[in-house]
Amino acid sequence: MPQWNQATIVGVGLIGGSIGLAMRARGLAKSIVGVGRNQESLVDAKRVGAIDRSTTDIAGGVKSADLVVVCAPVDKIVGLVQEIDRHCPAGTIVTDAGSTKSEIAAALDQGLTNARFVGGHPLAGGAKAGPKHADACLFVDRTVVLTPTRRTDAAAAEAVEDLWTALGATVVWMKPKEHDEALAFTSHLPHWAAAAVAATTPEKWLPLTSTGWADTTRIAGGDAALWRQIFTSNRGHVLKALDKFEKVLAALREALEAENDAKLEKLLNDGKNRRDAVGN
Amino acid sequence: MPQWNQATIVGVGLIGGSIGLAMRARGLAKSIVGVGRNQESLVDAKRVGAIDRSTTDIAGGVKSADLVVVCAPVDKIVGLVQEIDRHCPAGTIVTDAGSTKSEIAAALDQGLTNARFVGGHPLAGGAKAGPKHADACLFVDRTVVLTPTRRTDAAAAEAVEDLWTALGATVVWMKPKEHDEALAFTSHLPHWAAAAVAATTPEKWLPLTSTGWADTTRIAGGDAALWRQIFTSNRGHVLKALDKFEKVLAALREALEAENDAKLEKLLNDGKNRRDAVGN
């Protein structure tokens, strides 16, 4: 028997579409409703089987929902959850997939009437955006961070944990601030460096790039407006990560300039050791 | 009829092994000899079919060769080619796969007796090293840079071009210095940034990395000693690329600190546009 009567996904891009597809594949909801502003994405999401029906009307989309998952750009999430709260039944569990958590937690920790909100962030993605690339296994063996606070309803947090576990993910609970500090290093810094390497490469030399350049800069192809918002909403932690990054770069440069081969090799090995620890 | 009587590959790692495998698959040589110091690599190269026979004796390995391909660390190539020159037949074509070209060209442009040397660099590689991962199609649709100088034998340069073309690659000719300037941006800078991102990431947060971090830092898993040599042998151009990289990083940071969203988004789009121009 499905755990959820109606799950509503607000924002049916790659992540939202994959959640819908994964829930349907596992029979977790009687019906899945997609809410979006972009008619094309809604049509694609329905065509790939990620949702049962779609609407551009958020009030109508959530009025019978017992679960709402918000998969929107980070600077839209607070407003959307507040709007959902005005129209959803009392006790509806609302969670999100936003890339930063402190701002959202601070804004939504109080003042909601109907929604029981649980902050979340699936550490998953793909090179290609949009529901056309939705994948029912996108979250299998991936990590999902949940960021409940002291005010978060404990039963709601557990229900959201159960949802992600059912989709194949491993759930870890962190404080919103701790999440944002970690992701500044593990997600935001790599994007920053990738964008900078790509922007530094003279156009005339692009034909001489190979797999190394392609791998290193891949995420720089992501939506610049979305990433700008992520950096802005995590400014303090990103700046701290950049401080550390710039120190490492300075040490590398100093070793190269001083022809200190042993030091240079040691620094390169520091990077190699962390890379090898992650694998793949 | 095979074009080459005996091709000798000095250094049968991923690149050397793949050249052997690709030449054998296309019937380009009557016999292929592998020369190396590492007995295990030679055994592996023979097992995967990259070479017909192997030796640790370079003199014996090249004494009947009409083609020698040197696939060794950049700081070993000059010495190896000079040694090959003392033992190979007059007119033997010798080329290399070194990642930097100016130092090698300067050292080998004069003083060779028997060998006709042509500098080369296949822009190809793989995440896994060693002849076990050799791939007969590693060079298909890839770019190979040849760096003949005014003193390079023209017929030898054309023969090396024909070899790479037969292996599926597109050959471009560049001056050694121009190659090194370009590769500082397209290969050495990405490695530098990848190593720095990996080294900057606190170990305790490594479990929170995802595909973005994995892609961006992948090449940091490469051999630190080999990369140290590449950076050292291209120090001047690498430092110039780093100057430009650090300016881009400074502009990004300034936009983030100043909360200049439009500027930050514009800079991120500069990176996205170059990344999108390359594709994949």
XYZ file of C-alpha atoms in Angstrom:
560
model
C 0.000 0.000 0.000
C 1.468 3.364 -0.951
C 2.797 5.350 1.967
C 1.626 8.636 0.481
C -1.768 9.521 -0.823
C -0.700 12.463 -2.966
C 2.876 13.596 -3.404
C 3.314 16.945 -5.089
C 6.602 17.921 -6.672
C 7.092 21.633 -7.115
C 9.665 22.110 -9.886
C 10.012 19.139 -12.212
C 13.567 19.474 -13.526
C 16.193 16.746 -13.344
C 15.911 16.363 -9.553
C 12.139 16.793 -9.249
C 11.522 14.577 -12.248
C 13.824 11.893 -10.881
C 12.063 11.965 -7.499
C 8.730 11.474 -9.247
C 10.043 8.670 -11.421
C 11.736 6.966 -8.466
C 8.603 7.209 -6.287
C 6.370 5.853 -9.054
C 8.775 3.006 -9.809
C 8.584 2.004 -6.150
C 4.843 2.557 -5.763
C 5.293 5.046 -2.931
C 2.361 7.353 -3.741
C -1.185 6.877 -5.016
C -0.751 9.913 -7.208
C 2.064 12.300 -8.027
C 1.308 15.853 -9.076
C 3.847 18.106 -10.764
C 3.681 21.859 -10.254
C 5.699 24.203 -12.430
C 5.709 27.456 -14.298
C 7.290 25.930 -17.383
C 4.637 24.142 -19.433
C 7.276 22.318 -21.482
C 8.897 20.786 -18.406
C 5.501 19.658 -17.116
C 4.706 18.010 -20.443
C 8.133 16.311 -20.515
C 7.745 15.161 -16.902
C 4.397 13.575 -17.684
C 5.711 11.999 -20.882
C 8.616 10.283 -19.100
C 6.252 9.058 -16.380
C 7.590 11.219 -13.538
C 4.128 12.592 -12.628
C 0.512 11.543 -13.020
C -0.806 15.030 -13.632
C 0.442 18.570 -13.752
C -0.676 22.082 -12.934
C 0.748 25.574 -12.973
C -1.446 26.444 -9.974
C 0.441 25.826 -6.780
C -2.631 26.195 -4.524
C -4.519 23.542 -6.453
C -1.453 21.348 -6.684
C -0.925 21.095 -2.934
C -4.456 21.311 -1.523
C -4.755 17.517 -1.249
C -1.091 16.681 -0.780
C 0.288 14.855 2.233
C 3.847 15.266 0.881
C 5.321 18.175 -1.035
C 8.886 18.200 -2.357
C 10.178 21.596 -3.499
C 12.867 21.327 -6.194
C 13.391 24.971 -7.078
C 16.318 27.404 -7.228
C 17.563 28.204 -3.718
C 16.274 31.762 -3.711
C 12.727 30.644 -4.566
C 12.332 27.944 -1.927
C 11.340 30.054 1.080
C 8.590 31.871 -0.833
C 7.299 28.651 -2.326
C 7.132 26.861 1.020
C 5.298 29.843 2.539
C 2.820 29.744 -0.328
C 2.424 25.965 -0.024
C 1.807 26.425 3.714
C -1.171 28.670 2.987
C -2.876 26.093 0.787
C -1.900 22.615 1.988
C -3.817 20.523 4.551
C -2.713 20.774 8.182
C 0.227 18.481 8.880
C 1.413 18.120 5.282
C 5.086 17.205 5.177
C 7.071 19.630 3.045
C 10.719 19.117 2.170
C 13.111 20.627 -0.359
C 16.185 19.821 -2.416
C 17.974 23.153 -2.114
C 21.768 23.308 -2.339
C 22.156 25.570 0.712
C 20.287 25.209 3.962
C 21.003 27.945 6.553
C 19.009 30.748 4.956
C 16.083 28.432 4.288
C 16.120 26.970 7.794
C 16.277 30.422 9.372
C 13.348 31.678 7.316
C 11.116 28.629 7.731
C 11.894 27.583 11.287
C 8.919 29.564 12.517
C 5.724 30.981 11.114
C 4.386 28.010 9.181
C 0.791 27.065 9.939
C -0.024 23.890 8.048
C 3.252 22.582 6.667
C 5.712 20.500 8.659
C 8.936 21.533 6.918
C 12.130 19.430 6.811
C 15.164 20.846 4.987
C 16.959 18.449 2.659
C 19.621 18.222 -0.016
C 20.183 15.181 -2.230
C 23.858 15.092 -3.246
C 23.075 13.941 -6.727
C 22.846 15.467 -10.121
C 23.668 14.911 -13.712
C 25.421 16.621 -16.563
C 22.105 17.209 -18.342
C 19.260 19.257 -16.916
C 15.533 18.847 -17.312
C 12.932 16.113 -16.710
C 13.816 14.449 -20.022
C 16.958 13.184 -18.275
C 15.124 12.080 -15.126
C 16.396 8.794 -13.745
C 14.552 6.532 -11.298
C 17.946 5.441 -9.918
C 19.506 8.905 -9.577
C 19.526 8.636 -5.781
C 20.621 5.015 -5.438
C 23.800 4.837 -3.348
C 23.911 8.619 -3.079
C 23.922 10.704 0.085
C 20.984 12.877 1.082
C 21.540 15.423 3.834
C 18.584 16.354 6.021
C 18.882 19.451 8.168
C 16.155 19.322 10.817
C 16.390 21.937 13.568
C 15.152 21.801 17.151
C 11.825 23.127 15.927
C 11.416 20.539 13.172
C 8.675 17.972 13.745
C 10.518 14.737 14.538
C 7.951 12.466 12.891
C 8.125 14.567 9.716
C 11.921 14.329 9.629
C 11.718 10.562 10.005
C 9.134 10.305 7.248
C 11.384 12.269 4.903
C 14.311 10.056 5.872
C 12.173 6.993 5.067
C 11.300 8.495 1.688
C 14.936 8.963 0.657
C 15.934 5.603 2.052
C 13.196 4.022 -0.053
C 14.674 5.753 -3.109
C 18.020 4.061 -2.410
C 19.882 6.913 -0.730
C 21.855 7.042 2.497
C 20.543 9.793 4.756
C 22.733 11.859 7.065
C 21.425 14.494 9.451
C 23.388 17.707 9.860
C 22.818 21.181 11.220
C 22.001 23.630 8.398
C 25.156 25.641 9.096
C 27.324 22.545 9.176
C 25.841 21.422 5.851
C 26.616 24.787 4.292
C 30.174 24.790 5.619
C 30.794 21.317 4.191
C 29.163 21.966 0.832
C 31.208 25.135 0.382
C 34.177 22.774 0.037
C 32.618 19.721 -1.572
C 30.349 21.413 -4.112
C 30.664 25.196 -4.313
C 34.472 25.397 -4.438
C 34.713 22.808 -7.254
C 32.182 24.779 -9.279
C 34.060 28.008 -8.625
C 37.380 26.478 -9.708
C 35.827 24.808 -12.758
C 34.298 28.083 -13.915
C 37.590 29.905 -13.350
C 39.641 27.323 -15.278
C 37.179 27.444 -18.174
C 37.090 31.245 -18.204
C 40.902 31.406 -18.054
C 41.428 29.186 -21.099
C 41.920 31.312 -24.248
C 39.302 30.487 -26.860
C 41.954 29.856 -29.493
C 43.344 26.971 -27.450
C 40.008 25.225 -26.805
C 40.648 22.762 -29.682
C 43.694 21.545 -27.727
C 41.700 20.512 -24.669
C 41.420 16.842 -23.795
C 39.742 14.651 -21.183
C 41.545 16.378 -18.295
C 40.191 19.818 -19.160
C 36.770 18.331 -19.946
C 36.488 16.584 -16.574
C 37.839 19.492 -14.563
C 35.503 22.053 -16.131
C 32.396 19.878 -16.628
C 30.279 21.481 -13.911
C 31.082 24.956 -15.230
C 28.468 24.145 -17.893
C 25.757 24.391 -15.214
C 23.224 27.215 -15.173
C 25.079 30.396 -14.189
C 22.034 32.067 -12.612
C 21.314 29.066 -10.386
C 24.933 28.845 -9.301
C 25.155 32.568 -8.665
C 22.264 32.147 -6.237
C 23.952 29.228 -4.506
C 27.172 31.220 -4.009
C 25.228 34.260 -2.818
C 23.159 32.275 -0.345
C 26.309 30.687 1.114
C 28.617 33.701 0.798
C 30.296 33.456 4.212
C 31.218 29.788 3.959
C 32.246 30.082 0.310
C 34.593 32.948 1.159
C 36.158 30.857 3.926
C 36.650 27.948 1.527
C 38.196 30.369 -0.979
C 40.597 31.654 1.677
C 41.857 28.125 2.147
C 41.913 27.407 -1.598
C 43.956 30.530 -2.263
C 46.452 29.509 0.420
C 46.906 26.129 -1.236
C 47.328 27.805 -4.625
C 49.884 30.212 -3.167
C 51.882 27.350 -1.656
C 51.858 25.500 -4.978
C 52.990 28.614 -6.849
C 55.722 29.328 -4.324
C 57.094 25.808 -4.733
C 57.056 26.111 -8.527
C 58.695 29.541 -8.511
C 61.345 28.489 -6.008
C 62.060 25.331 -8.020
C 61.353 23.408 -4.825
C 60.552 20.090 -6.501
C 60.151 18.129 -3.282
C 57.643 20.632 -1.902
C 55.731 20.797 -5.172
C 55.486 17.030 -5.347
C 54.376 16.877 -1.722
C 51.574 19.380 -2.360
C 50.446 17.503 -5.462
C 50.405 14.334 -3.394
C 48.207 16.019 -0.789
C 45.632 16.474 -3.542
C 46.157 12.981 -4.909
C 45.662 11.402 -1.492
C 42.291 13.103 -0.953
C 41.237 12.262 -4.510
C 42.244 8.632 -4.124
C 40.341 8.436 -0.820
C 37.105 9.209 -2.664
C 37.626 6.834 -5.599
C 35.813 6.583 -8.940
C 51.856 -4.779 -46.274
C 52.987 -3.299 -42.971
C 54.546 0.135 -43.267
C 57.065 -0.547 -40.540
C 59.404 -3.482 -40.219
C 60.044 -3.131 -36.493
C 58.424 -0.570 -34.255
C 59.921 -0.243 -30.796
C 57.976 1.344 -27.978
C 60.104 2.595 -25.122
C 57.879 2.760 -22.058
C 54.778 0.569 -22.233
C 52.344 2.301 -19.903
C 48.843 3.358 -20.907
C 50.037 5.482 -23.850
C 52.818 3.195 -25.078
C 50.657 0.116 -24.629
C 47.788 1.731 -26.508
C 50.089 2.706 -29.392
C 51.269 -0.906 -29.631
C 47.747 -2.282 -29.459
C 46.495 0.221 -32.031
C 49.386 -0.481 -34.430
C 48.909 -4.238 -34.146
C 45.152 -3.963 -34.620
C 45.797 -2.099 -37.870
C 48.705 -4.276 -39.019
C 51.103 -1.338 -39.237
C 54.293 -3.163 -38.208
C 55.766 -6.617 -38.817
C 56.882 -6.714 -35.218
C 56.480 -4.510 -32.174
C 59.082 -4.552 -29.433
C 58.479 -3.142 -25.975
C 61.367 -1.722 -23.972
C 60.980 -0.932 -20.290
C 62.607 -1.108 -16.917
C 59.518 -2.468 -15.237
C 59.246 -6.208 -15.873
C 55.612 -6.260 -14.723
C 54.565 -3.647 -17.285
C 56.342 -5.561 -20.043
C 54.564 -8.770 -19.063
C 51.214 -6.985 -18.947
C 51.868 -5.307 -22.310
C 52.610 -8.647 -23.909
C 49.597 -10.286 -22.273
C 47.169 -7.671 -23.620
C 48.743 -7.971 -27.065
C 50.361 -4.534 -27.211
C 53.813 -5.923 -28.116
C 55.240 -9.034 -29.727
C 58.297 -9.229 -27.530
C 59.940 -7.282 -24.759
C 63.360 -6.414 -23.448
C 64.879 -4.323 -20.704
C 67.915 -3.656 -22.941
C 67.332 -0.490 -24.911
C 70.303 -1.060 -27.258
C 69.015 -4.473 -28.271
C 65.465 -3.192 -28.482
C 66.233 -0.509 -31.057
C 69.088 -2.007 -33.071
C 66.720 -3.255 -35.799
C 63.969 -0.651 -35.419
C 62.856 1.658 -38.194
C 60.429 3.390 -35.808
C 60.883 4.150 -32.124
C 58.188 5.785 -29.988
C 59.356 7.051 -26.605
C 56.552 7.110 -24.019
C 58.445 8.084 -20.894
C 58.242 10.792 -18.238
C 59.194 14.176 -19.723
C 62.488 14.435 -17.871
C 63.661 11.062 -19.197
C 62.929 11.606 -22.884
C 66.065 13.522 -23.938
C 68.412 10.974 -22.385
C 66.479 8.074 -23.851
C 66.477 9.518 -27.376
C 70.229 10.157 -27.142
C 70.735 6.572 -26.042
C 68.476 5.272 -28.804
C 70.452 7.380 -31.295
C 73.668 5.573 -30.368
C 72.191 2.143 -31.066
C 69.574 2.464 -33.804
C 70.174 2.099 -37.547
C 70.892 5.264 -39.538
C 67.648 7.017 -40.484
C 65.437 5.443 -37.825
C 62.443 7.639 -37.108
C 62.157 8.442 -33.410
C 59.201 10.264 -31.911
C 57.886 10.802 -28.396
C 54.672 11.351 -26.469
C 55.966 13.873 -23.942
C 53.583 16.410 -22.404
C 55.930 19.375 -22.897
C 57.975 20.035 -26.005
C 60.310 23.081 -25.793
C 62.982 21.575 -23.569
C 62.999 18.358 -25.586
C 63.157 20.162 -28.931
C 65.990 22.393 -27.754
C 68.026 19.437 -26.523
C 67.447 17.169 -29.504
C 67.434 19.645 -32.371
C 71.123 18.982 -32.971
C 73.658 16.329 -32.174
C 71.761 13.198 -33.180
C 73.640 10.864 -35.526
C 71.303 8.072 -36.531
C 67.868 9.047 -35.312
C 65.523 11.347 -37.187
C 63.613 12.824 -34.234
C 60.106 14.309 -34.430
C 58.547 15.702 -31.252
C 54.955 14.695 -30.587
C 52.189 14.762 -27.995
C 48.969 12.763 -28.232
C 46.231 14.642 -26.343
C 44.744 11.491 -24.949
C 44.802 9.641 -21.699
C 42.676 7.726 -19.313
C 41.805 7.662 -15.666
C 43.708 4.407 -15.167
C 47.423 4.012 -15.797
C 49.375 1.030 -17.051
C 49.328 -1.264 -20.089
C 46.484 -3.306 -18.571
C 44.198 -0.421 -19.521
C 45.659 -0.032 -23.028
C 43.025 0.686 -25.658
C 43.456 0.245 -29.411
C 41.008 3.134 -29.927
C 42.544 5.547 -27.412
C 43.618 7.923 -30.188
C 40.529 7.732 -32.385
C 39.100 11.234 -32.872
C 41.752 12.703 -30.585
C 44.269 15.407 -31.440
C 47.980 14.696 -31.715
C 50.329 17.668 -31.780
C 53.598 17.315 -33.683
C 56.286 19.893 -33.075
C 58.837 19.654 -35.903
C 61.437 22.413 -36.036
C 63.319 23.795 -39.036
C 65.948 21.123 -38.473
C 63.451 18.244 -38.347
C 63.609 15.867 -41.310
C 60.453 16.616 -43.316
C 59.933 13.030 -44.496
C 60.222 11.797 -40.912
C 57.630 14.331 -39.724
C 55.253 13.215 -42.464
C 55.774 9.556 -41.596
C 54.924 10.263 -37.955
C 51.858 12.217 -39.068
C 50.810 9.214 -41.190
C 51.262 6.916 -38.202
C 48.962 8.951 -35.959
C 46.449 9.444 -38.751
C 46.379 5.677 -39.237
C 45.603 5.322 -35.509
C 42.552 7.550 -35.956
C 43.908 10.848 -34.661
C 43.849 14.323 -36.139
C 47.355 15.741 -36.371
C 48.188 19.413 -35.902
C 51.653 20.892 -36.284
C 52.799 23.556 -33.856
C 56.030 25.150 -32.743
C 57.283 23.573 -29.492
C 56.924 26.846 -27.617
C 53.417 27.418 -28.920
C 52.444 23.888 -27.849
C 53.762 24.514 -24.360
C 51.944 27.837 -24.075
C 48.654 26.238 -25.135
C 49.002 23.147 -22.944
C 49.750 25.309 -19.912
C 46.097 26.387 -20.197
C 44.426 23.275 -21.578
C 46.184 20.615 -19.512
C 48.543 21.922 -16.831
C 46.217 24.552 -15.336
C 43.310 22.065 -14.984
C 45.612 19.646 -13.174
C 46.872 22.424 -10.907
C 43.322 23.520 -10.043
C 42.126 19.944 -9.549
C 44.988 19.198 -7.151
C 44.340 22.434 -5.262
C 40.585 21.771 -4.912
C 41.268 18.242 -3.669
C 43.953 19.396 -1.234
C 41.689 22.177 0.051
C 38.788 19.867 0.890
C 38.897 18.855 4.572
C 39.106 15.099 4.962
C 36.101 15.037 7.264
C 33.892 16.376 4.464
C 35.018 13.927 1.775
C 31.943 11.715 2.395
C 29.808 14.679 1.294
C 31.396 14.943 -2.138
C 29.320 14.125 -5.192
C 29.753 13.936 -8.970
C 30.783 17.603 -9.248
C 33.735 17.223 -6.889
C 34.620 13.869 -8.445
C 34.726 15.283 -11.982
C 36.559 18.456 -11.040
C 39.284 16.669 -9.106
C 39.588 13.475 -11.201
C 42.969 14.273 -12.750
C 44.425 15.115 -9.347
C 44.638 11.328 -8.928
C 47.431 11.249 -11.524
C 51.019 10.419 -10.572
C 52.385 13.382 -8.582
C 56.002 12.822 -9.618
C 55.125 12.805 -13.325
C 53.046 15.940 -12.986
C 55.701 17.692 -10.939
C 58.070 17.125 -13.860
C 55.548 18.457 -16.363
C 55.048 21.639 -14.335
C 58.789 22.055 -13.845
C 59.583 21.582 -17.516
C 56.964 24.181 -18.481
C 57.467 26.549 -15.551
C 57.387 29.817 -17.511
C 54.169 29.114 -19.373
C 52.494 27.580 -16.332
C 53.269 30.680 -14.272
C 51.751 32.875 -16.991
C 48.605 30.729 -17.061
C 48.456 30.953 -13.253
C 48.709 34.750 -13.443
C 45.615 34.791 -15.611
C 43.826 32.185 -13.475
C 44.468 34.186 -10.321
C 43.070 37.312 -11.980
C 39.872 35.464 -12.880
C 39.632 34.115 -9.318
C 40.166 37.600 -7.910
C 37.416 39.037 -10.121
C 35.028 36.272 -9.034
C 35.828 36.861 -5.359
C 35.448 40.617 -5.709
C 32.000 40.159 -7.253
C 30.939 37.793 -4.447
C 32.289 40.044 -1.699
C 30.721 43.160 -3.217
C 27.397 41.327 -3.612
C 27.584 42.273 -7.288
C 25.230 39.579 -8.541
C 25.215 40.720 -12.157
C 29.014 40.690 -12.335
C 29.246 37.310 -10.621
C 26.719 35.811 -13.013
C 28.550 37.323 -15.978
C 31.859 35.783 -14.861
C 30.226 32.393 -14.323
C 28.740 32.684 -17.804
C 32.207 33.372 -19.248
C 33.235 29.967 -17.936
C 29.999 28.313 -19.061
C 30.369 29.662 -22.599
C 33.882 28.213 -22.997
C 32.773 24.917 -21.454
C 29.742 24.699 -23.719
C 31.936 25.448 -26.758
C 33.906 22.259 -26.075
C 30.931 19.971 -25.418
C 30.768 16.480 -23.910
